[in-house]
CSV table of C-alpha atoms in Angstrom, one decimal:
chain,number,residue,atom,x,y,z
C,1,MET,CA,0.0,0.0,0.0
C,2,PRO,CA,1.5,3.3,-0.9
C,3,LYS,CA,1.7,5.9,1.8
C,4,PHE,CA,0.8,8.8,-0.3
C,5,LYS,CA,-1.9,8.9,-2.9
C,6,LYS,CA,-1.1,10.5,-6.2
C,7,SER,CA,-2.4,14.0,-6.6
C,8,PRO,CA,-5.6,13.4,-8.7
C,9,LYS,CA,-5.4,17.0,-10.1
C,10,LYS,CA,-1.9,16.4,-11.5
C,11,SER,CA,-2.7,13.2,-13.3
C,12,GLN,CA,-5.9,14.7,-14.7
C,13,LYS,CA,-3.9,17.5,-16.2
C,14,LEU,CA,-1.4,15.1,-17.8
C,15,GLU,CA,-4.3,13.1,-19.3
C,16,GLN,CA,-6.3,16.2,-20.5
C,17,LYS,CA,-3.5,17.7,-22.6
C,18,PRO,CA,-3.3,15.1,-25.4
C,19,SER,CA,-7.1,14.7,-25.3
C,20,PHE,CA,-7.5,18.5,-25.8
C,21,ASN,CA,-4.9,18.4,-28.7
C,22,GLU,CA,-6.7,15.5,-30.3
C,23,ASP,CA,-10.1,17.2,-30.0
C,24,PHE,CA,-8.7,20.3,-31.5
C,25,MET,CA,-7.1,18.4,-34.4
C,26,PHE,CA,-10.3,16.5,-34.9
C,27,LYS,CA,-12.2,19.7,-35.0
C,28,SER,CA,-9.7,21.1,-37.5
C,29,VAL,CA,-10.0,17.9,-39.7
C,30,LYS,CA,-13.8,18.1,-39.6
C,31,ILE,CA,-14.0,21.8,-40.4
C,32,SER,CA,-11.4,21.7,-43.2
C,33,THR,CA,-13.0,18.6,-44.7
C,34,ILE,CA,-16.4,20.2,-44.7
C,35,LEU,CA,-15.0,23.4,-46.3
C,36,GLY,CA,-13.0,21.2,-48.8
C,37,GLY,CA,-16.2,19.4,-49.6
C,38,ILE,CA,-18.2,22.6,-50.1
C,39,PHE,CA,-15.6,23.9,-52.5
C,40,LEU,CA,-15.4,20.6,-54.3
C,41,ILE,CA,-19.2,20.8,-54.9
C,42,ILE,CA,-18.8,24.4,-56.2
C,43,SER,CA,-15.9,23.3,-58.4
C,44,PHE,CA,-18.1,20.4,-59.7
C,45,PHE,CA,-21.0,22.7,-60.7
C,46,PHE,CA,-18.8,25.3,-62.4
C,47,ASN,CA,-16.0,23.3,-63.9
C,48,ILE,CA,-18.2,20.5,-65.4
C,49,GLY,CA,-20.4,23.2,-66.9
C,50,ILE,CA,-23.7,22.8,-65.0
C,51,ILE,CA,-23.7,26.5,-64.0
C,52,THR,CA,-23.0,28.5,-67.1
C,53,ILE,CA,-24.7,31.8,-66.3
C,54,PHE,CA,-21.4,33.7,-66.4
C,55,MET,CA,-20.1,32.1,-69.6
C,56,ASN,CA,-19.9,33.7,-73.0
C,57,ARG,CA,-21.5,37.0,-72.1
C,58,ASP,CA,-18.7,39.4,-72.2
C,59,VAL,CA,-15.1,39.7,-71.0
C,60,PHE,CA,-16.1,40.9,-67.5
C,61,TRP,CA,-18.4,37.9,-66.9
C,62,ASP,CA,-15.8,35.5,-68.4
C,63,VAL,CA,-13.2,36.8,-65.8
C,64,ILE,CA,-15.7,36.2,-63.0
C,65,ASP,CA,-16.5,32.7,-64.3
C,66,VAL,CA,-12.8,31.8,-64.5
C,67,SER,CA,-12.1,33.3,-61.1
C,68,ILE,CA,-14.9,31.2,-59.5
C,69,LYS,CA,-13.6,28.1,-61.2
C,70,VAL,CA,-10.0,28.7,-60.2
C,71,SER,CA,-10.6,29.8,-56.6
C,72,SER,CA,-13.0,26.9,-55.9
C,73,ILE,CA,-10.3,24.4,-57.0
C,74,LEU,CA,-7.6,26.2,-55.1
C,75,LEU,CA,-9.6,26.5,-51.9
C,76,CYS,CA,-10.7,22.9,-52.1
C,77,PHE,CA,-7.0,21.9,-52.4
C,78,PHE,CA,-5.9,24.2,-49.6
C,79,PHE,CA,-8.5,22.9,-47.1
C,80,MET,CA,-8.0,19.3,-48.1
C,81,MET,CA,-4.2,19.7,-47.6
C,82,ILE,CA,-4.9,21.0,-44.1
C,83,SER,CA,-7.4,18.3,-43.4
C,84,ILE,CA,-5.2,15.5,-44.6
C,85,GLY,CA,-2.2,16.9,-42.9
C,86,ASN,CA,-4.0,16.9,-39.5
C,87,TYR,CA,-5.5,13.5,-40.2
C,88,LYS,CA,-2.1,12.1,-40.8
C,89,ASP,CA,-0.8,13.7,-37.6
C,90,LEU,CA,-3.7,12.0,-35.7
C,91,THR,CA,-2.8,8.6,-37.2
C,92,GLY,CA,0.9,9.2,-36.3
C,93,LYS,CA,2.1,9.0,-39.9
C,94,PRO,CA,3.6,12.1,-41.5
C,95,SER,CA,2.0,13.4,-44.7
C,96,ASP,CA,4.3,12.5,-47.6
C,97,TRP,CA,4.9,13.9,-51.1
C,98,LYS,CA,2.8,11.1,-52.7
C,99,MET,CA,-0.3,12.4,-51.0
C,100,ILE,CA,0.5,16.0,-52.1
C,101,LEU,CA,1.1,14.9,-55.6
C,102,LEU,CA,-2.1,13.0,-55.7
C,103,LEU,CA,-4.1,16.0,-54.5
C,104,PHE,CA,-2.2,18.3,-56.9
C,105,SER,CA,-3.0,16.1,-59.9
C,106,LEU,CA,-6.6,15.6,-58.9
C,107,SER,CA,-7.0,19.4,-58.5
C,108,LEU,CA,-5.5,20.0,-62.0
C,109,ALA,CA,-7.7,17.3,-63.5
C,110,GLN,CA,-10.7,19.3,-62.6
C,111,THR,CA,-9.6,22.0,-65.1
C,112,ILE,CA,-9.7,19.6,-68.1
C,113,ARG,CA,-12.4,21.7,-69.9
C,114,ASN,CA,-10.7,25.1,-69.8
C,115,LEU,CA,-7.1,25.9,-70.7
C,116,VAL,CA,-7.2,29.4,-69.0
C,117,VAL,CA,-8.5,27.8,-65.8
C,118,PHE,CA,-5.8,25.1,-66.0
C,119,LEU,CA,-3.0,27.7,-66.3
C,120,PHE,CA,-4.2,29.9,-63.4
C,121,THR,CA,-4.9,26.8,-61.2
C,122,LEU,CA,-1.4,25.5,-61.9
C,123,LEU,CA,0.1,28.8,-60.8
C,124,GLY,CA,-2.2,29.0,-57.7
C,125,LEU,CA,-1.4,25.4,-56.7
C,126,VAL,CA,2.4,26.0,-56.9
C,127,LEU,CA,2.0,29.1,-54.8
C,128,ILE,CA,-0.1,27.3,-52.2
C,129,ILE,CA,2.4,24.5,-51.9
C,130,ILE,CA,5.3,27.0,-51.5
C,131,TYR,CA,3.2,28.9,-48.9
C,132,LEU,CA,2.4,25.7,-46.9
C,133,TYR,CA,6.1,24.6,-47.2
C,134,PHE,CA,7.3,27.8,-45.6
C,135,ILE,CA,4.7,27.7,-42.9
C,136,LYS,CA,5.8,24.1,-42.0
C,137,GLU,CA,9.5,25.2,-42.1
C,138,ASN,CA,8.7,28.1,-39.7
C,139,LEU,CA,6.8,25.8,-37.3
C,140,ASN,CA,9.8,23.3,-37.3
C,141,LYS,CA,12.1,26.1,-36.3
Y,1,MET,CA,-1.0,98.4,-75.3
Y,2,LYS,CA,-1.9,98.7,-79.0
Y,3,LYS,CA,1.2,96.6,-79.8
Y,4,LEU,CA,0.0,93.9,-77.5
Y,5,ILE,CA,-3.5,93.8,-79.0
Y,6,SER,CA,-2.1,93.6,-82.5
Y,7,ASN,CA,0.2,90.7,-81.4
Y,8,VAL,CA,-2.7,88.8,-79.9
Y,9,LEU,CA,-4.7,89.4,-83.1
Y,10,ILE,CA,-1.9,88.1,-85.3
Y,11,ILE,CA,-1.5,85.0,-83.1
Y,12,LEU,CA,-5.3,84.4,-83.2
Y,13,ILE,CA,-5.4,84.8,-87.0
Y,14,LEU,CA,-2.5,82.3,-87.3
Y,15,ILE,CA,-4.3,79.8,-85.1
Y,16,PHE,CA,-7.5,80.1,-87.1
Y,17,HIS,CA,-5.5,79.7,-90.3
Y,18,LEU,CA,-3.8,76.6,-89.0
Y,19,ILE,CA,-7.0,75.0,-87.9
Y,20,PHE,CA,-8.7,75.8,-91.3
Y,21,THR,CA,-5.7,74.5,-93.3
Y,22,PHE,CA,-5.6,71.3,-91.2
Y,23,ASN,CA,-9.3,70.7,-91.7
Y,24,LEU,CA,-8.9,71.3,-95.4
Y,25,LEU,CA,-6.0,68.9,-95.6
Y,26,LEU,CA,-8.0,66.3,-93.7
Y,27,ILE,CA,-11.0,66.6,-96.1
Y,28,CYS,CA,-9.2,67.0,-99.4
Y,29,GLY,CA,-5.9,65.2,-98.7
Y,30,ASN,CA,-5.2,61.6,-99.4
Y,31,ALA,CA,-5.1,60.6,-95.7
Y,32,ALA,CA,-7.1,57.5,-94.9
Y,33,THR,CA,-10.6,58.6,-94.0
Y,34,GLU,CA,-11.7,55.3,-92.7
Y,35,GLU,CA,-10.2,52.3,-90.9
Y,36,ILE,CA,-12.1,49.1,-91.5
Y,37,ASP,CA,-12.0,45.7,-89.9
Y,38,PRO,CA,-13.9,43.5,-92.4
Y,39,GLU,CA,-16.4,40.9,-91.1
Y,40,PHE,CA,-16.4,37.3,-92.3
Y,41,GLY,CA,-19.3,36.2,-94.4
Y,42,ASN,CA,-20.5,34.1,-97.3
Y,43,ALA,CA,-18.8,34.9,-100.6
Y,44,PRO,CA,-21.0,37.1,-102.8
Y,45,VAL,CA,-21.3,36.5,-106.5
Y,46,ILE,CA,-19.3,39.1,-108.4
Y,47,ASP,CA,-21.9,40.2,-110.9
Y,48,GLY,CA,-22.6,43.8,-110.0
Y,49,TYR,CA,-25.9,42.9,-108.5
Y,50,ILE,CA,-26.8,42.5,-104.8
Y,51,ASN,CA,-29.2,39.6,-104.4
Y,52,LYS,CA,-31.0,40.5,-101.2
Y,53,THR,CA,-33.0,37.2,-101.2
Y,54,ASN,CA,-29.7,35.4,-100.7
Y,55,ASN,CA,-28.6,37.9,-98.0
Y,56,GLU,CA,-25.7,38.7,-100.3
Y,57,TRP,CA,-23.2,41.2,-98.7
Y,58,ASN,CA,-25.3,41.0,-95.5
Y,59,GLU,CA,-22.2,40.7,-93.3
Y,60,ALA,CA,-20.2,43.4,-95.1
Y,61,LYS,CA,-19.0,46.5,-93.2
Y,62,LYS,CA,-20.7,49.4,-94.8
Y,63,VAL,CA,-19.2,52.9,-94.7
Y,64,GLN,CA,-20.2,56.1,-96.5
Y,65,PHE,CA,-17.6,58.7,-97.6
Y,66,ASN,CA,-16.6,60.9,-100.4
Y,67,LEU,CA,-14.1,60.6,-103.2
Y,68,TYR,CA,-12.3,63.9,-103.8
Y,69,SER,CA,-10.4,65.5,-106.6
Y,70,ASN,CA,-6.7,65.8,-105.9
Y,71,GLU,CA,-6.3,69.1,-107.8
Y,72,SER,CA,-9.3,71.0,-106.5
Y,73,THR,CA,-9.7,72.1,-102.9
Y,74,THR,CA,-13.3,73.2,-103.5
Y,75,ASP,CA,-14.5,69.8,-104.7
Y,76,ILE,CA,-17.7,68.7,-102.8
Y,77,GLY,CA,-16.7,65.1,-103.6
Y,78,LEU,CA,-18.5,62.1,-104.9
Y,79,PRO,CA,-20.4,60.3,-102.1
Y,80,ILE,CA,-20.0,56.6,-102.3
Y,81,SER,CA,-21.0,53.6,-100.3
Y,82,LEU,CA,-18.2,51.2,-99.6
Y,83,TRP,CA,-19.0,47.6,-98.5
Y,84,ILE,CA,-16.2,45.4,-97.4
Y,85,MET,CA,-16.1,41.8,-96.2
Y,86,GLN,CA,-13.8,38.8,-96.4
Y,87,ASN,CA,-13.6,35.1,-96.1
Y,88,ASP,CA,-10.7,32.7,-95.7
Y,89,SER,CA,-9.5,33.2,-99.2
Y,90,ASN,CA,-10.7,36.5,-100.6
Y,91,LEU,CA,-11.4,40.1,-99.8
Y,92,TYR,CA,-14.7,41.5,-101.3
Y,93,ILE,CA,-15.2,45.2,-102.0
Y,94,SER,CA,-18.3,46.8,-103.4
Y,95,VAL,CA,-18.4,50.5,-104.4
Y,96,GLN,CA,-21.8,52.0,-105.0
Y,97,PHE,CA,-22.8,55.5,-106.0
Y,98,ASP,CA,-25.5,57.5,-107.8
Y,99,LEU,CA,-24.9,59.9,-110.6
Y,100,ILE,CA,-27.5,61.6,-112.7
Y,101,SER,CA,-25.3,61.2,-115.8
Y,102,HIS,CA,-22.6,58.5,-115.7
Y,103,ASN,CA,-19.6,58.9,-118.0
Y,104,THR,CA,-19.7,56.3,-120.8
Y,105,ARG,CA,-16.1,55.5,-120.1
Y,106,GLU,CA,-16.4,55.4,-116.4
Y,107,PHE,CA,-14.1,53.2,-114.2
Y,108,ILE,CA,-13.6,52.4,-110.6
Y,109,GLY,CA,-10.2,51.2,-109.5
Y,110,ILE,CA,-8.7,49.9,-106.3
Y,111,LEU,CA,-5.0,50.7,-105.7
Y,112,ILE,CA,-3.4,48.6,-103.0
Y,113,SER,CA,-0.4,49.7,-101.0
Y,114,LYS,CA,2.3,47.3,-99.9
Y,115,SER,CA,1.5,48.2,-96.3
Y,116,SER,CA,-0.5,50.8,-94.3
Y,117,SER,CA,1.6,53.5,-95.9
Y,118,GLU,CA,-0.3,56.0,-97.9
Y,119,SER,CA,2.7,57.3,-100.0
Y,120,THR,CA,2.0,57.3,-103.7
Y,121,GLU,CA,5.1,55.1,-104.3
Y,122,ASP,CA,3.9,52.4,-102.0
Y,123,PHE,CA,0.7,51.8,-104.0
Y,124,PHE,CA,1.9,48.8,-106.1
Y,125,ASP,CA,-1.2,46.9,-107.2
Y,126,ALA,CA,-4.3,48.1,-109.1
Y,127,LYS,CA,-7.6,46.4,-109.9
Y,128,ILE,CA,-9.9,48.3,-112.2
Y,129,VAL,CA,-13.3,47.7,-113.6
Y,130,GLN,CA,-13.5,49.8,-116.8
Y,131,PHE,CA,-16.6,50.5,-118.9
Y,132,SER,CA,-16.8,51.5,-122.5
Y,133,ASP,CA,-20.0,52.9,-123.9
Y,134,LEU,CA,-21.7,52.6,-120.5
Y,135,GLY,CA,-25.5,52.6,-121.0
Y,136,GLY,CA,-25.1,52.4,-124.8
Y,137,ASN,CA,-25.7,49.6,-127.2
Y,138,ASN,CA,-22.0,48.6,-127.3
Y,139,GLU,CA,-21.6,48.6,-123.5
Y,140,LYS,CA,-18.5,46.6,-122.6
Y,141,LEU,CA,-16.9,46.0,-119.3
Y,142,GLU,CA,-13.3,44.9,-118.6
Y,143,TYR,CA,-11.6,43.8,-115.4
Y,144,LEU,CA,-8.0,44.9,-115.5
Y,145,ASP,CA,-5.1,44.0,-113.1
Y,146,TYR,CA,-2.1,46.3,-113.1
Y,147,ASN,CA,1.1,46.7,-111.1
Y,148,LEU,CA,2.5,50.1,-110.5
Y,149,LYS,CA,6.0,51.3,-110.8
Y,150,ASP,CA,6.6,55.0,-110.0
Y,151,ASP,CA,3.0,55.7,-110.7
Y,152,VAL,CA,3.2,54.0,-114.1
Y,153,PHE,CA,0.5,51.4,-114.7
Y,154,ILE,CA,1.8,48.1,-116.2
Y,155,GLU,CA,-0.7,45.5,-117.0
Y,156,ASP,CA,-0.2,42.1,-115.2
Y,157,GLN,CA,0.6,39.1,-117.4
Y,158,LYS,CA,-2.1,37.2,-115.4
Y,159,ALA,CA,-5.1,39.0,-113.9
Y,160,ASN,CA,-5.9,37.8,-110.4
Y,161,GLY,CA,-9.2,38.4,-108.8
Y,162,GLU,CA,-12.5,39.4,-110.3
Y,163,GLY,CA,-14.5,42.6,-110.9
Y,164,PHE,CA,-17.8,43.4,-112.3
Y,165,ALA,CA,-20.3,46.3,-112.3
Y,166,GLN,CA,-23.9,47.0,-113.3
Y,167,LEU,CA,-25.8,50.2,-113.9
Y,168,GLU,CA,-29.4,50.5,-112.9
Y,169,ASP,CA,-31.0,53.9,-113.6
Y,170,ILE,CA,-28.7,56.3,-111.9
Y,171,SER,CA,-27.2,53.8,-109.4
Y,172,ILE,CA,-24.1,51.7,-110.2
Y,173,ILE,CA,-22.7,48.8,-108.2
Y,174,TYR,CA,-19.1,47.8,-108.6
Y,175,GLU,CA,-17.9,44.5,-107.1
Y,176,PHE,CA,-14.4,43.3,-106.6
Y,177,LYS,CA,-12.9,40.0,-105.4
Y,178,ILE,CA,-9.2,40.2,-104.3
Y,179,PRO,CA,-7.3,37.0,-103.3
Y,180,LEU,CA,-6.0,36.9,-99.8
Y,181,ASN,CA,-2.9,35.1,-98.5
Y,182,ASN,CA,-2.4,33.0,-101.6
Y,183,SER,CA,-1.0,35.2,-104.3
Y,184,GLU,CA,2.4,33.9,-105.6
Y,185,ASP,CA,2.2,36.4,-108.4
Y,186,LYS,CA,5.0,39.0,-108.0
Y,187,GLU,CA,2.8,41.5,-109.9
Y,188,ASP,CA,0.3,41.4,-107.0
Y,189,ILE,CA,0.4,42.4,-103.4
Y,190,PHE,CA,0.4,39.5,-101.0
Y,191,LEU,CA,-2.4,40.4,-98.7
Y,192,ASP,CA,-1.6,38.7,-95.4
Y,193,TYR,CA,-3.9,38.0,-92.4
Y,194,GLY,CA,-3.5,40.3,-89.5
Y,195,GLU,CA,-1.9,43.0,-91.6
Y,196,SER,CA,-3.1,46.5,-92.5
Y,197,TYR,CA,-3.1,47.8,-96.0
Y,198,SER,CA,-4.0,51.1,-97.5
Y,199,PHE,CA,-6.6,50.9,-100.3
Y,200,LYS,CA,-7.1,53.9,-102.6
Y,201,ILE,CA,-10.5,53.9,-104.3
Y,202,ILE,CA,-10.2,55.8,-107.6
Y,203,TYR,CA,-13.0,57.0,-109.8
Y,204,GLY,CA,-12.5,58.4,-113.3
Y,205,ALA,CA,-13.2,58.2,-117.0
Y,206,THR,CA,-10.8,57.2,-119.8
Y,207,SER,CA,-11.0,55.5,-123.2
Y,208,SER,CA,-7.4,54.7,-123.7
Y,209,HIS,CA,-6.6,52.7,-120.5
Y,210,SER,CA,-3.7,55.1,-120.0
Y,211,TYR,CA,-3.9,55.3,-116.3
Y,212,PRO,CA,-3.3,57.3,-114.1
Y,213,ALA,CA,-4.7,59.6,-116.8
Y,214,GLY,CA,-8.4,59.9,-116.3
Y,215,ILE,CA,-8.4,59.5,-112.6
Y,216,LEU,CA,-10.8,62.2,-111.3
Y,217,LYS,CA,-11.4,61.5,-107.7
Y,218,SER,CA,-9.9,59.3,-105.0
Y,219,SER,CA,-9.9,58.5,-101.3
Y,220,ILE,CA,-7.9,56.2,-99.1
Y,221,VAL,CA,-9.2,53.6,-96.6
Y,222,LEU,CA,-7.2,51.5,-94.3
Y,223,ILE,CA,-8.3,47.8,-94.2
Y,224,ASN,CA,-7.1,45.5,-91.5
Y,225,ILE,CA,-7.2,42.0,-92.9
Y,226,GLN,CA,-8.6,39.7,-90.3
Y,227,TYR,CA,-7.4,36.2,-89.4
Y,228,PRO,CA,-9.9,33.5,-90.2
Y,229,PRO,CA,-12.0,32.6,-87.2
Y,230,VAL,CA,-10.8,29.5,-85.3
Y,231,PRO,CA,-13.2,26.7,-86.2
Y,232,PRO,CA,-15.3,25.6,-83.2
Y,233,LEU,CA,-14.3,22.3,-81.6
Y,234,PRO,CA,-16.1,19.3,-83.0
Y,235,PRO,CA,-19.0,18.2,-80.8
Y,236,ILE,CA,-17.4,14.8,-80.2
Y,237,TYR,CA,-14.3,16.5,-78.7
Y,238,ASP,CA,-16.5,18.5,-76.4
Y,239,LEU,CA,-18.5,15.3,-75.4
Y,240,VAL,CA,-15.3,13.4,-74.7
Y,241,LEU,CA,-14.1,16.3,-72.4
Y,242,LEU,CA,-17.5,16.3,-70.6
Y,243,ILE,CA,-17.4,12.5,-70.0
Y,244,LEU,CA,-13.8,12.8,-68.8
Y,245,SER,CA,-14.6,15.6,-66.4
Y,246,ILE,CA,-17.6,13.6,-65.1
Y,247,ILE,CA,-15.3,10.6,-64.5
Y,248,ILE,CA,-12.7,12.8,-62.7
Y,249,PHE,CA,-15.3,14.4,-60.4
Y,250,SER,CA,-16.8,10.9,-59.8
Y,251,VAL,CA,-13.4,9.6,-58.7
Y,252,LEU,CA,-12.9,12.8,-56.6
Y,253,GLY,CA,-16.3,12.3,-55.0
Y,254,ALA,CA,-15.6,8.6,-54.2
Y,255,LEU,CA,-12.2,9.5,-52.7
Y,256,PHE,CA,-13.7,12.2,-50.7
Y,257,GLY,CA,-16.4,9.8,-49.4
Y,258,PHE,CA,-13.7,7.2,-48.5
Y,259,TYR,CA,-11.7,9.9,-46.7
Y,260,VAL,CA,-14.8,11.0,-44.7
Y,261,TYR,CA,-15.5,7.4,-43.8
Y,262,ASN,CA,-11.8,7.0,-42.6
Y,263,ILE,CA,-12.2,10.1,-40.4
Y,264,PHE,CA,-15.3,8.5,-38.7
Y,265,ILE,CA,-13.3,5.3,-38.2
Y,266,LEU,CA,-10.3,7.2,-36.8
Y,267,LYS,CA,-12.6,9.0,-34.4
Y,268,LYS,CA,-14.0,5.7,-33.0
Y,269,LYS,CA,-10.4,4.3,-32.8
Y,270,VAL,CA,-9.1,7.4,-30.8
Y,271,ALA,CA,-12.2,7.3,-28.6
Y,272,ARG,CA,-11.5,3.6,-27.8
Y,273,ILE,CA,-7.8,4.3,-27.1
Y,274,ASN,CA,-8.8,7.2,-24.7
Y,275,ILE,CA,-11.1,4.8,-22.8
């Protein structure tokens, strides 16, 4: 029989910390997945050509159409990257280049019907990857 | 004070004179009065007649302006209607005007510059529709193709293009067809897509074909030869792209669903570990 009982408050604190982190990461995974899904649906409607209200009216509306298509793909990619990154952290496996490449190519594949959208999306994806890389580097420091 | 007033007056007179001269030069000079981007359309029949039931010349750019005499500064000009259109292989020009009494040896010519330059020495090619005995019993019409060297008209060995005209009451319609982008004849101007050329429309009367003698009035227009429109993608190509994009989004949807399922499983797993 031990003479002193362990302080229950201290052990509770030790247990709560990882649980709080996991909850937070779960929340992050859920929210970013939902946002990624929403932008995937927007991208589906615009890039497949179901919503064509802005197309072939004049240059101004064409710019808006291309902007919606490009930004929906880029935001979908961005949120899915965050979601998958956190998911991988939760499972204990680090996110690798294969996953990033798969996401990258799937995002580009959405632009198959429009060359202008393809070019702007390619540029945007490269910029997002560079941005996320620098954020990760800063966090590692 | 008087000196100042007289100086101001002199300056004002000079300004008014400059404005007046400039305007006169613009009206009577050979500077291009119009810049035209021809529209693409169905080739009209070069017969001096506009068949409205076939919507002939329907797509043509139509401009009104005057042909002026080079010598006279008081010339009120000859008002003409100029119709211009093109297709992949030819440029079509129609010149129409009304005259109460047409000259029996009337002609309309089109002088083509090597570029957008309006200098006389740059006009190298000439296409002329020449009448003899217009409105008479022996009415004859000729389409003539010339090349110009130092304002001397030399008849081409081979006439390229077509030209025709018809008089109806007081109205006359001249029609020209000028080949685009396919002339290998060194006696003609190679009219290239995307380039601008000065065209001088000349009106006159002569019986001896001794051009430039007989040219009475002229005016210059700048024509920007258009590239042929890009043919629309075949429907099968569009359909293939549509099917491919549907497949891609289906794969994306399936992967997304699988990922969401994995998140739920992971949540359960983590919950079990925490217990």
